[in-house]
Amino acid sequence: MDRIRITGGNALNGTLPISGAKNAALPLMIASLLTDDTLTLENLPHLADVESLIRILGNHGVDYSVNGRRESQEKGYSRTIHFTARSIVDTTAPYELVSKMRASFWVIGPLLARMGEARVSLPGGCAIGTRPVDLFIDGLRALGAEIDIEQGYVNATARNGLIGNRYVFPKVSVGATHVLMMAAALAKGQTVLENAAREPEIVNLADCLNAMGARIHGAGTATITIDGVTSLSGARHRVIADRIETGTYAMAVAMTGGDVLLEGAEADLLENALETLEQTGTEITRLNTGIRVRRNGGGIAPVDVTTEPFPGFPTDLQAQFMGLMTMAKGRSHITETIFENRFMHVQELARLGAKISLAGQTAVVEGVPVLRGAPVMATDLRASVSLVIAGLAAEGVTEVNRVYHLDRGFERLEEKLSGCGATIERISG
Ligand code: UD1
């Protein structure tokens, strides 16, 4: 199994390009199931999760072709890919595929809307809590689907099509909002989703669906109105910049010191996290070309954060921010409200010398002047990268094991960081 070896202590300086967002790419790719026409997606990141979803969609009958150049020439770089689901050959998403990536459960929405049936395995995914699917089921039932759960599979049917309705999410869910928006796009009549997720990835999907002929208003607010249409066409659409990758590298610079332009980053996708970083003493400059992040001298001020749905502080940056706080000048409190079991990085950061104690959903972090490199291991994507950025700031050598977690969500991580002066390499085997 590959691992990443980092020799810490170098400041980061230079230009680091930001990729297309994984969490926007996945639902956009799934939207290709809604039409027999070609959906062309630009700026798709080259990630293990994207490759897995290409295979999963292929199983349902989606053909794909990579634009222009041969795939080998593009290895590791964002690409333009054409997806065409001329016909749906299989409405079952089997356990072997869905268990590898939770987001593939989302095919249930488009399959049900287009084919009137879907049989989708209950998902697996990152080990960060129980992550049930009750909201998807309640919401699709509200649109008239008949659903039962049998032997680990969700069987959903809507023989005469889905019917628009009002649905109030009892809890904000990104995935359930994506799915209901896709399903309602092809339902009869109007659907109103209330207490919907407001994440930028929701807006990116709604824009794409509208380019395909859907009639969706209000994405990005808590109330989304969808007037169903009978069919959708193809479109060409661009994946937004990855706000989690942006925040991760901004936190890396805040931790190591230095001066980096995060090229292509969009500040309005992560204002809350940028303002939090400013409070720690990091200088943030919002430019047309990206975001410049600087910290030269001066200590890291401790700042308390609580994760919240967008526009609040994202749970997907919680581990990385905790990494930064381990070296702050004082005590900070980090409260996780989205996932109940998202503190697995705590014991690994402790291996680097961090002082963190847990009190329920809150981590109390006592900043230390130095971290020291050690072998570490992570159990989910964002936790892994928090160990990478802590390793960049630690004295000596840190080895991060189970790199496949990083490959799920960070495009060319070693190359991007070494391009800014980090000593970081991948060791195979
Ligand atoms: C998405 C992101 C993930 C991010 C999360 C929260 C993708 C591919 N993944 O995940 O990176 O951490 O949003 O910003 O975009 N819940 C239920 N019942 C449901 C569905 C969700 O109780 O049916 C709960 C979850 O357990 C969790 C909360 O709702 O506690 C929010 O989860 P949700 O927003 O659905 O996360 P995902 O869409 O899976």
CSV table of C-alpha atoms and ligand atoms in Angstrom, one decimal:
chain,number,residue,atom,x,y,z
A,1,MET,CA,0.0,0.0,0.0
A,2,ASP,CA,1.4,3.4,-0.9
A,3,ARG,CA,2.3,5.9,1.7
A,4,ILE,CA,3.3,9.6,1.7
A,5,ARG,CA,6.6,10.6,3.3
A,6,ILE,CA,7.0,14.3,4.4
A,7,THR,CA,10.0,16.0,5.8
A,8,GLY,CA,8.5,18.9,7.6
A,9,GLY,CA,9.6,22.4,8.3
A,10,ASN,CA,9.6,24.1,4.9
A,11,ALA,CA,7.5,27.2,4.4
A,12,LEU,CA,5.3,27.0,1.4
A,13,ASN,CA,5.8,29.6,-1.4
A,14,GLY,CA,4.6,29.9,-5.0
A,15,THR,CA,1.5,29.1,-7.0
A,16,LEU,CA,-0.7,26.1,-6.4
A,17,PRO,CA,-3.5,25.4,-8.8
A,18,ILE,CA,-7.0,24.4,-7.4
A,19,SER,CA,-8.8,21.6,-9.1
A,20,GLY,CA,-12.5,21.1,-9.8
A,21,ALA,CA,-14.6,20.1,-6.8
A,22,LYS,CA,-15.0,16.4,-6.1
A,23,ASN,CA,-18.3,17.1,-4.4
A,24,ALA,CA,-19.7,19.0,-7.3
A,25,ALA,CA,-18.3,16.5,-9.9
A,26,LEU,CA,-20.0,13.5,-8.5
A,27,PRO,CA,-23.6,14.7,-8.5
A,28,LEU,CA,-23.0,16.4,-11.9
A,29,MET,CA,-21.9,13.0,-13.4
A,30,ILE,CA,-24.9,11.3,-11.9
A,31,ALA,CA,-27.1,13.9,-13.6
A,32,SER,CA,-26.1,12.4,-16.9
A,33,LEU,CA,-28.5,9.6,-16.1
A,34,LEU,CA,-31.4,12.0,-16.6
A,35,THR,CA,-31.1,12.4,-20.3
A,36,ASP,CA,-30.4,10.3,-23.4
A,37,ASP,CA,-28.3,13.2,-24.8
A,38,THR,CA,-24.7,14.0,-24.0
A,39,LEU,CA,-23.7,15.9,-20.9
A,40,THR,CA,-20.2,17.4,-21.2
A,41,LEU,CA,-18.5,18.3,-17.9
A,42,GLU,CA,-15.4,20.5,-17.9
A,43,ASN,CA,-12.8,20.8,-15.1
A,44,LEU,CA,-13.5,17.3,-13.8
A,45,PRO,CA,-10.8,16.4,-11.3
A,46,HIS,CA,-8.8,13.3,-11.9
A,47,LEU,CA,-9.6,11.4,-8.6
A,48,ALA,CA,-10.2,7.8,-7.5
A,49,ASP,CA,-13.8,8.7,-6.6
A,50,VAL,CA,-14.5,10.1,-10.1
A,51,GLU,CA,-13.0,6.9,-11.7
A,52,SER,CA,-15.1,4.7,-9.4
A,53,LEU,CA,-18.3,6.7,-10.4
A,54,ILE,CA,-17.4,6.4,-14.1
A,55,ARG,CA,-17.4,2.6,-13.6
A,56,ILE,CA,-20.7,2.7,-11.6
A,57,LEU,CA,-22.4,4.8,-14.2
A,58,GLY,CA,-21.1,2.5,-16.9
A,59,ASN,CA,-23.0,-0.3,-15.2
A,60,HIS,CA,-26.2,1.6,-15.7
A,61,GLY,CA,-25.4,2.3,-19.4
A,62,VAL,CA,-23.6,5.6,-19.4
A,63,ASP,CA,-20.8,5.8,-22.1
A,64,TYR,CA,-18.1,8.3,-21.6
A,65,SER,CA,-15.3,9.7,-23.7
A,66,VAL,CA,-12.4,11.9,-22.6
A,67,ASN,CA,-12.0,15.1,-24.7
A,68,GLY,CA,-9.4,15.3,-27.3
A,69,ARG,CA,-6.1,14.0,-26.0
A,70,ARG,CA,-5.6,10.4,-24.9
A,71,GLU,CA,-6.2,9.7,-21.3
A,72,SER,CA,-2.6,8.9,-20.6
A,73,GLN,CA,-1.5,12.4,-21.6
A,74,GLU,CA,-4.0,13.8,-19.1
A,75,LYS,CA,-3.2,11.6,-16.2
A,76,GLY,CA,-3.6,13.4,-13.0
A,77,TYR,CA,-5.1,16.5,-14.5
A,78,SER,CA,-8.6,18.0,-14.7
A,79,ARG,CA,-10.4,16.8,-17.8
A,80,THR,CA,-13.4,17.4,-20.0
A,81,ILE,CA,-15.5,14.3,-20.2
A,82,HIS,CA,-18.6,13.6,-22.3
A,83,PHE,CA,-21.3,11.3,-20.6
A,84,THR,CA,-24.1,9.7,-22.6
A,85,ALA,CA,-26.8,7.6,-21.2
A,86,ARG,CA,-28.5,6.8,-24.5
A,87,SER,CA,-30.4,4.0,-22.8
A,88,ILE,CA,-30.4,2.8,-19.2
A,89,VAL,CA,-29.5,-0.9,-19.3
A,90,ASP,CA,-29.7,-1.7,-15.6
A,91,THR,CA,-31.6,0.1,-12.8
A,92,THR,CA,-29.8,-1.9,-10.0
A,93,ALA,CA,-26.8,-0.4,-8.2
A,94,PRO,CA,-25.2,-3.4,-6.5
A,95,TYR,CA,-23.6,-3.5,-3.1
A,96,GLU,CA,-20.1,-4.2,-4.5
A,97,LEU,CA,-20.1,-0.8,-6.2
A,98,VAL,CA,-22.2,1.4,-3.8
A,99,SER,CA,-20.3,0.2,-0.7
A,100,LYS,CA,-17.1,1.8,-2.1
A,101,MET,CA,-18.5,5.2,-2.4
A,102,ARG,CA,-21.5,6.6,-0.6
A,103,ALA,CA,-22.4,9.2,-3.2
A,104,SER,CA,-23.2,6.5,-5.7
A,105,PHE,CA,-26.4,5.9,-3.7
A,106,TRP,CA,-27.5,9.2,-5.3
A,107,VAL,CA,-28.2,7.4,-8.6
A,108,ILE,CA,-31.5,6.4,-7.0
A,109,GLY,CA,-33.0,9.9,-7.9
A,110,PRO,CA,-32.3,10.0,-11.6
A,111,LEU,CA,-33.0,6.3,-12.2
A,112,LEU,CA,-36.4,6.5,-10.5
A,113,ALA,CA,-37.3,9.8,-12.3
A,114,ARG,CA,-36.3,8.5,-15.8
A,115,MET,CA,-37.1,4.8,-15.5
A,116,GLY,CA,-39.8,4.6,-12.8
A,117,GLU,CA,-37.7,2.1,-10.8
A,118,ALA,CA,-34.4,1.8,-9.0
A,119,ARG,CA,-32.9,-0.8,-6.8
A,120,VAL,CA,-29.9,0.6,-4.9
A,121,SER,CA,-27.8,-1.0,-2.2
A,122,LEU,CA,-27.6,0.8,1.1
A,123,PRO,CA,-24.3,2.7,1.0
A,124,GLY,CA,-20.9,2.5,2.7
A,125,GLY,CA,-18.4,5.3,2.4
A,126,CYS,CA,-16.2,7.2,4.9
A,127,ALA,CA,-16.3,5.9,8.4
A,128,ILE,CA,-17.5,9.2,9.9
A,129,GLY,CA,-20.8,8.3,11.6
A,130,THR,CA,-23.8,6.2,10.8
A,131,ARG,CA,-24.9,8.3,7.8
A,132,PRO,CA,-28.4,7.0,7.3
A,133,VAL,CA,-30.6,7.4,4.2
A,134,ASP,CA,-34.0,8.2,5.8
A,135,LEU,CA,-34.2,11.6,4.3
A,136,PHE,CA,-33.8,10.3,0.8
A,137,ILE,CA,-36.5,7.8,1.3
A,138,ASP,CA,-38.9,10.2,3.0
A,139,GLY,CA,-38.3,12.8,0.3
A,140,LEU,CA,-38.8,10.3,-2.6
A,141,ARG,CA,-41.9,9.0,-1.0
A,142,ALA,CA,-43.2,12.5,-0.8
A,143,LEU,CA,-42.8,12.6,-4.6
A,144,GLY,CA,-45.0,9.5,-4.9
A,145,ALA,CA,-42.4,6.8,-5.0
A,146,GLU,CA,-43.2,3.4,-3.4
A,147,ILE,CA,-40.2,2.3,-1.4
A,148,ASP,CA,-39.3,-0.8,0.6
A,149,ILE,CA,-36.0,-1.9,2.0
A,150,GLU,CA,-35.1,-5.6,1.6
A,151,GLN,CA,-31.9,-7.5,2.2
A,152,GLY,CA,-29.8,-4.3,2.2
A,153,TYR,CA,-31.4,-2.9,-0.9
A,154,VAL,CA,-33.7,0.1,-1.3
A,155,ASN,CA,-36.3,-0.8,-3.9
A,156,ALA,CA,-38.1,2.2,-5.3
A,157,THR,CA,-40.8,2.4,-7.9
A,158,ALA,CA,-42.9,5.1,-9.5
A,159,ARG,CA,-44.6,3.3,-12.4
A,160,ASN,CA,-46.6,6.4,-13.5
A,161,GLY,CA,-43.8,8.8,-12.8
A,162,LEU,CA,-43.0,11.0,-9.8
A,163,ILE,CA,-45.4,13.8,-8.8
A,164,GLY,CA,-44.3,17.2,-7.5
A,165,ASN,CA,-45.0,18.0,-3.8
A,166,ARG,CA,-43.8,20.1,-0.9
A,167,TYR,CA,-41.1,18.5,1.2
A,168,VAL,CA,-39.5,20.0,4.3
A,169,PHE,CA,-36.2,18.4,5.2
A,170,PRO,CA,-36.2,17.7,8.9
A,171,LYS,CA,-32.4,18.1,8.8
A,172,VAL,CA,-30.1,19.8,6.2
A,173,SER,CA,-28.6,17.1,3.9
A,174,VAL,CA,-26.4,17.9,0.9
A,175,GLY,CA,-27.0,14.4,-0.7
A,176,ALA,CA,-30.7,14.3,-0.2
A,177,THR,CA,-31.1,17.8,-1.6
A,178,HIS,CA,-29.1,16.8,-4.8
A,179,VAL,CA,-31.2,13.7,-5.2
A,180,LEU,CA,-34.6,15.3,-4.7
A,181,MET,CA,-33.6,18.2,-7.0
A,182,MET,CA,-32.7,15.7,-9.8
A,183,ALA,CA,-35.8,13.5,-9.2
A,184,ALA,CA,-38.2,16.5,-9.1
A,185,ALA,CA,-36.7,17.9,-12.4
A,186,LEU,CA,-38.6,15.2,-14.2
A,187,ALA,CA,-41.6,14.9,-11.9
A,188,LYS,CA,-45.1,16.1,-12.9
A,189,GLY,CA,-45.9,19.5,-11.5
A,190,GLN,CA,-44.2,21.6,-9.0
A,191,THR,CA,-41.9,20.6,-6.1
A,192,VAL,CA,-40.9,22.9,-3.3
A,193,LEU,CA,-38.0,21.8,-1.1
A,194,GLU,CA,-37.7,23.5,2.2
A,195,ASN,CA,-34.7,23.6,4.6
A,196,ALA,CA,-32.7,22.5,1.6
A,197,ALA,CA,-28.9,22.5,1.7
A,198,ARG,CA,-27.4,25.7,0.4
A,199,GLU,CA,-23.9,24.4,-0.5
A,200,PRO,CA,-22.2,25.8,-3.7
A,201,GLU,CA,-22.3,22.3,-5.1
A,202,ILE,CA,-26.1,22.4,-5.0
A,203,VAL,CA,-26.0,25.6,-7.0
A,204,ASN,CA,-23.6,24.1,-9.4
A,205,LEU,CA,-25.9,21.1,-10.0
A,206,ALA,CA,-29.0,23.3,-10.3
A,207,ASP,CA,-27.2,25.5,-12.9
A,208,CYS,CA,-26.3,22.3,-14.9
A,209,LEU,CA,-29.8,20.9,-14.7
A,210,ASN,CA,-31.2,24.3,-15.8
A,211,ALA,CA,-28.8,24.2,-18.8
A,212,MET,CA,-30.2,20.8,-19.6
A,213,GLY,CA,-33.7,22.3,-19.6
A,214,ALA,CA,-34.9,21.9,-16.0
A,215,ARG,CA,-36.8,24.7,-14.3
A,216,ILE,CA,-35.2,25.2,-10.9
A,217,HIS,CA,-35.3,28.4,-8.8
A,218,GLY,CA,-33.8,29.2,-5.5
A,219,ALA,CA,-30.8,26.9,-5.4
A,220,GLY,CA,-28.4,28.4,-2.8
A,221,THR,CA,-31.3,29.4,-0.6
A,222,ALA,CA,-33.2,27.2,1.9
A,223,THR,CA,-36.2,27.0,-0.5
A,224,ILE,CA,-35.8,25.4,-3.9
A,225,THR,CA,-38.7,25.4,-6.3
A,226,ILE,CA,-38.6,22.9,-9.2
A,227,ASP,CA,-41.2,22.9,-12.0
A,228,GLY,CA,-41.0,19.5,-13.6
A,229,VAL,CA,-40.4,19.0,-17.3
A,230,THR,CA,-41.0,15.9,-19.4
A,231,SER,CA,-37.4,15.5,-20.6
A,232,LEU,CA,-34.0,17.0,-20.3
A,233,SER,CA,-31.4,17.5,-23.0
A,234,GLY,CA,-27.6,17.5,-23.1
A,235,ALA,CA,-25.5,20.5,-22.0
A,236,ARG,CA,-22.0,21.6,-21.4
A,237,HIS,CA,-21.1,22.6,-17.9
A,238,ARG,CA,-18.1,23.5,-15.8
A,239,VAL,CA,-17.3,22.0,-12.3
A,240,ILE,CA,-16.7,24.7,-9.7
A,241,ALA,CA,-13.4,25.1,-7.9
A,242,ASP,CA,-12.9,22.8,-5.0
A,243,ARG,CA,-13.5,24.8,-1.8
A,244,ILE,CA,-12.3,22.1,0.4
A,245,GLU,CA,-9.0,21.7,-1.4
A,246,THR,CA,-8.7,25.5,-1.3
A,247,GLY,CA,-9.3,25.6,2.4
A,248,THR,CA,-7.0,22.7,3.0
A,249,TYR,CA,-4.0,24.3,1.3
A,250,ALA,CA,-4.8,27.7,2.9
A,251,MET,CA,-4.6,26.0,6.2
A,252,ALA,CA,-1.3,24.3,5.2
A,253,VAL,CA,0.2,27.8,4.5
A,254,ALA,CA,-1.2,29.2,7.7
A,255,MET,CA,0.6,26.3,9.5
A,256,THR,CA,4.0,26.3,7.8
A,257,GLY,CA,4.2,30.0,7.0
A,258,GLY,CA,4.9,31.3,3.5
A,259,ASP,CA,3.1,33.0,0.6
A,260,VAL,CA,1.0,31.0,-1.8
A,261,LEU,CA,-1.4,31.9,-4.6
A,262,LEU,CA,-4.2,29.4,-4.7
A,263,GLU,CA,-4.8,29.7,-8.4
A,264,GLY,CA,-8.4,29.4,-9.6
A,265,ALA,CA,-9.8,29.4,-6.1
A,266,GLU,CA,-13.0,31.2,-5.5
A,267,ALA,CA,-13.3,33.1,-2.2
A,268,ASP,CA,-17.1,33.3,-2.1
A,269,LEU,CA,-17.2,29.5,-1.9
A,270,LEU,CA,-15.6,29.5,1.5
A,271,GLU,CA,-15.9,32.9,3.1
A,272,ASN,CA,-16.5,31.5,6.6
A,273,ALA,CA,-13.3,29.5,6.5
A,274,LEU,CA,-11.3,32.4,5.1
A,275,GLU,CA,-12.5,34.7,7.8
A,276,THR,CA,-11.7,32.2,10.4
A,277,LEU,CA,-8.2,31.9,9.0
A,278,GLU,CA,-7.9,35.7,9.1
A,279,GLN,CA,-8.7,35.6,12.8
A,280,THR,CA,-5.8,33.2,13.3
A,281,GLY,CA,-3.4,35.9,11.9
A,282,THR,CA,-3.2,34.6,8.4
A,283,GLU,CA,-3.3,37.2,5.6
A,284,ILE,CA,-5.9,36.5,2.9
A,285,THR,CA,-6.1,38.5,-0.3
A,286,ARG,CA,-9.0,37.8,-2.6
A,287,LEU,CA,-7.9,38.2,-6.2
A,288,ASN,CA,-9.6,37.7,-9.6
A,289,THR,CA,-7.1,34.9,-10.3
A,290,GLY,CA,-7.5,33.1,-7.0
A,291,ILE,CA,-6.7,33.6,-3.3
A,292,ARG,CA,-3.3,34.7,-1.9
A,293,VAL,CA,-2.5,33.2,1.5
A,294,ARG,CA,0.4,34.6,3.6
A,295,ARG,CA,1.7,34.1,7.1
A,296,ASN,CA,5.1,35.4,7.8
A,297,GLY,CA,6.4,35.4,11.4
A,298,GLY,CA,3.8,36.0,14.2
A,299,GLY,CA,2.2,33.2,16.0
A,300,ILE,CA,-1.1,31.4,15.2
A,301,ALA,CA,-3.9,32.8,17.2
A,302,PRO,CA,-6.4,30.3,18.7
A,303,VAL,CA,-9.9,30.5,17.3
A,304,ASP,CA,-13.0,28.5,18.2
A,305,VAL,CA,-15.1,26.9,15.4
A,306,THR,CA,-18.3,25.0,15.1
A,307,THR,CA,-19.1,23.1,12.0
A,308,GLU,CA,-22.4,23.9,10.3
A,309,PRO,CA,-24.1,23.5,7.0
A,310,PHE,CA,-23.1,26.1,4.4
A,311,PRO,CA,-22.6,29.1,4.8
A,312,GLY,CA,-21.1,28.0,8.1
A,313,PHE,CA,-17.7,26.5,8.8
A,314,PRO,CA,-17.6,23.2,6.7
A,315,THR,CA,-17.2,19.9,8.4
A,316,ASP,CA,-14.9,18.9,5.6
A,317,LEU,CA,-12.3,21.4,6.9
A,318,GLN,CA,-12.7,20.5,10.6
A,319,ALA,CA,-9.8,18.1,10.7
A,320,GLN,CA,-7.4,20.4,8.8
A,321,PHE,CA,-8.3,23.4,11.0
A,322,MET,CA,-7.7,21.2,14.1
A,323,GLY,CA,-4.2,20.5,12.6
A,324,LEU,CA,-3.6,24.2,12.4
A,325,MET,CA,-4.9,24.8,16.0
A,326,THR,CA,-2.4,22.2,17.4
A,327,MET,CA,0.3,24.8,16.9
A,328,ALA,CA,-1.7,27.9,18.0
A,329,LYS,CA,-0.6,30.1,20.9
A,330,GLY,CA,-3.3,29.0,23.3
A,331,ARG,CA,-6.5,26.9,23.6
A,332,SER,CA,-9.2,26.5,21.0
A,333,HIS,CA,-12.5,24.6,20.9
A,334,ILE,CA,-13.6,22.7,17.8
A,335,THR,CA,-17.2,21.5,17.8
A,336,GLU,CA,-18.5,19.1,15.2
A,337,THR,CA,-22.2,19.2,14.7
A,338,ILE,CA,-22.7,17.4,11.3
A,339,PHE,CA,-21.2,14.0,11.9
A,340,GLU,CA,-21.1,12.3,15.3
A,341,ASN,CA,-17.9,10.4,14.8
A,342,ARG,CA,-15.6,12.7,13.0
A,343,PHE,CA,-12.7,13.0,15.4
A,344,MET,CA,-10.6,10.0,14.4
A,345,HIS,CA,-7.7,12.3,13.5
A,346,VAL,CA,-7.4,13.3,17.1
A,347,GLN,CA,-5.4,10.3,18.2
A,348,GLU,CA,-3.2,10.5,15.1
A,349,LEU,CA,-2.4,14.2,15.6
A,350,ALA,CA,-1.5,13.3,19.2
A,351,ARG,CA,1.2,11.0,17.7
A,352,LEU,CA,2.8,14.1,16.3
A,353,GLY,CA,2.7,15.7,19.7
A,354,ALA,CA,-0.6,17.6,19.6
A,355,LYS,CA,-2.5,18.1,22.9
A,356,ILE,CA,-6.2,17.5,22.3
A,357,SER,CA,-8.9,16.3,24.6
A,358,LEU,CA,-12.4,15.3,23.7
A,359,ALA,CA,-15.6,16.4,25.5
A,360,GLY,CA,-18.5,15.0,23.6
A,361,GLN,CA,-18.8,16.8,20.3
A,362,THR,CA,-16.1,19.3,21.2
A,363,ALA,CA,-12.3,18.9,20.9
A,364,VAL,CA,-10.3,21.1,23.2
A,365,VAL,CA,-6.9,21.8,21.6
A,366,GLU,CA,-4.0,23.2,23.6
A,367,GLY,CA,-1.5,24.6,21.1
A,368,VAL,CA,2.1,23.4,21.4
A,369,PRO,CA,5.2,25.2,20.0
A,370,VAL,CA,6.4,22.2,17.9
A,371,LEU,CA,5.0,19.0,16.4
A,372,ARG,CA,7.4,16.1,15.7
A,373,GLY,CA,7.1,13.8,12.8
A,374,ALA,CA,5.8,10.2,13.3
A,375,PRO,CA,4.2,7.4,11.3
A,376,VAL,CA,0.4,8.1,11.2
A,377,MET,CA,-2.6,6.5,9.6
A,378,ALA,CA,-6.0,7.9,8.8
A,379,THR,CA,-9.5,6.5,8.4
A,380,ASP,CA,-11.1,9.0,6.2
A,381,LEU,CA,-10.3,11.5,3.4
A,382,ARG,CA,-10.3,14.8,5.3
A,383,ALA,CA,-8.6,13.3,8.3
A,384,SER,CA,-5.8,12.0,6.1
A,385,VAL,CA,-5.1,15.4,4.7
A,386,SER,CA,-5.0,17.0,8.1
A,387,LEU,CA,-2.1,14.7,8.9
A,388,VAL,CA,-0.4,15.8,5.7
A,389,ILE,CA,-0.6,19.4,6.6
A,390,ALA,CA,0.5,18.8,10.2
A,391,GLY,CA,3.4,16.8,8.8
A,392,LEU,CA,4.4,19.7,6.6
A,393,ALA,CA,4.8,21.9,9.8
A,394,ALA,CA,6.2,19.2,12.0
A,395,GLU,CA,10.0,18.7,12.7
A,396,GLY,CA,11.4,15.6,11.0
A,397,VAL,CA,9.7,12.9,9.0
A,398,THR,CA,6.0,12.0,9.0
A,399,GLU,CA,4.7,9.0,7.1
A,400,VAL,CA,1.0,9.0,6.2
A,401,ASN,CA,-0.2,5.5,5.6
A,402,ARG,CA,-3.4,4.4,3.7
A,403,VAL,CA,-2.9,7.0,1.0
A,404,TYR,CA,-5.9,5.6,-0.9
A,405,HIS,CA,-8.0,7.9,1.2
A,406,LEU,CA,-6.1,10.9,-0.1
A,407,ASP,CA,-6.4,9.7,-3.7
A,408,ARG,CA,-10.1,9.7,-3.4
A,409,GLY,CA,-10.3,13.5,-3.0
A,410,PHE,CA,-7.0,15.3,-3.7
A,411,GLU,CA,-5.7,15.6,-7.2
A,412,ARG,CA,-1.9,15.5,-7.5
A,413,LEU,CA,-1.4,16.3,-3.9
A,414,GLU,CA,2.4,15.7,-3.7
A,415,GLU,CA,3.1,17.5,-7.0
A,416,LYS,CA,1.1,20.6,-5.9
A,417,LEU,CA,2.8,20.8,-2.5
A,418,SER,CA,6.3,20.0,-3.7
A,419,GLY,CA,5.8,22.7,-6.4
A,420,CYS,CA,5.5,25.1,-3.4
A,421,GLY,CA,8.7,23.9,-1.7
A,422,ALA,CA,7.4,21.0,0.5
A,423,THR,CA,9.5,17.9,0.8
A,424,ILE,CA,6.9,15.3,0.1
A,425,GLU,CA,7.0,12.0,-1.8
A,426,ARG,CA,4.9,9.0,-2.5
A,427,ILE,CA,6.5,5.6,-1.6
A,428,SER,CA,5.0,2.7,-3.4
A,429,GLY,CA,4.3,-0.7,-1.9
B,1,UD1,C1,-21.8,15.6,1.7
B,1,UD1,C2,-20.4,15.7,1.2
B,1,UD1,C3,-19.4,15.4,2.4
B,1,UD1,C4,-19.7,16.5,3.5
B,1,UD1,C5,-21.2,16.5,3.8
B,1,UD1,C6,-21.6,17.6,4.8
B,1,UD1,C7,-20.4,14.8,-1.1
B,1,UD1,C8,-20.0,13.7,-2.0
B,1,UD1,N1,-20.1,14.6,0.2
B,1,UD1,O1,-22.0,14.3,2.2
B,1,UD1,O2,-18.1,15.6,1.9
B,1,UD1,O3,-19.0,16.1,4.6
B,1,UD1,O4,-22.0,16.6,2.6
B,1,UD1,O5,-21.3,18.8,4.3
B,1,UD1,O6,-20.9,15.9,-1.4
B,1,UD1,N2,-28.3,12.4,7.3
B,1,UD1,C9,-29.4,11.7,7.8
B,1,UD1,N3,-30.3,11.1,7.0
B,1,UD1,C10,-30.1,11.1,5.6
B,1,UD1,C11,-29.0,11.8,5.0
B,1,UD1,C12,-28.1,12.5,5.9
B,1,UD1,O7,-29.6,11.7,9.0
B,1,UD1,O8,-30.9,10.5,4.9
B,1,UD1,C13,-27.4,13.1,8.2
B,1,UD1,C14,-26.0,12.6,8.1
B,1,UD1,O9,-25.8,11.5,8.8
B,1,UD1,C15,-25.2,13.8,8.6
B,1,UD1,C16,-26.0,15.0,8.1
B,1,UD1,O10,-27.3,14.5,7.8
B,1,UD1,O11,-25.2,13.8,10.0
B,1,UD1,C17,-25.5,15.7,6.9
B,1,UD1,O12,-25.2,14.8,5.9
B,1,UD1,P1,-25.3,15.1,4.4
B,1,UD1,O13,-25.3,16.5,4.1
B,1,UD1,O14,-26.3,14.3,3.7
B,1,UD1,O15,-23.9,14.5,3.8
B,1,UD1,P2,-23.5,13.8,2.5
B,1,UD1,O16,-24.4,14.4,1.4
B,1,UD1,O17,-23.4,12.4,2.6
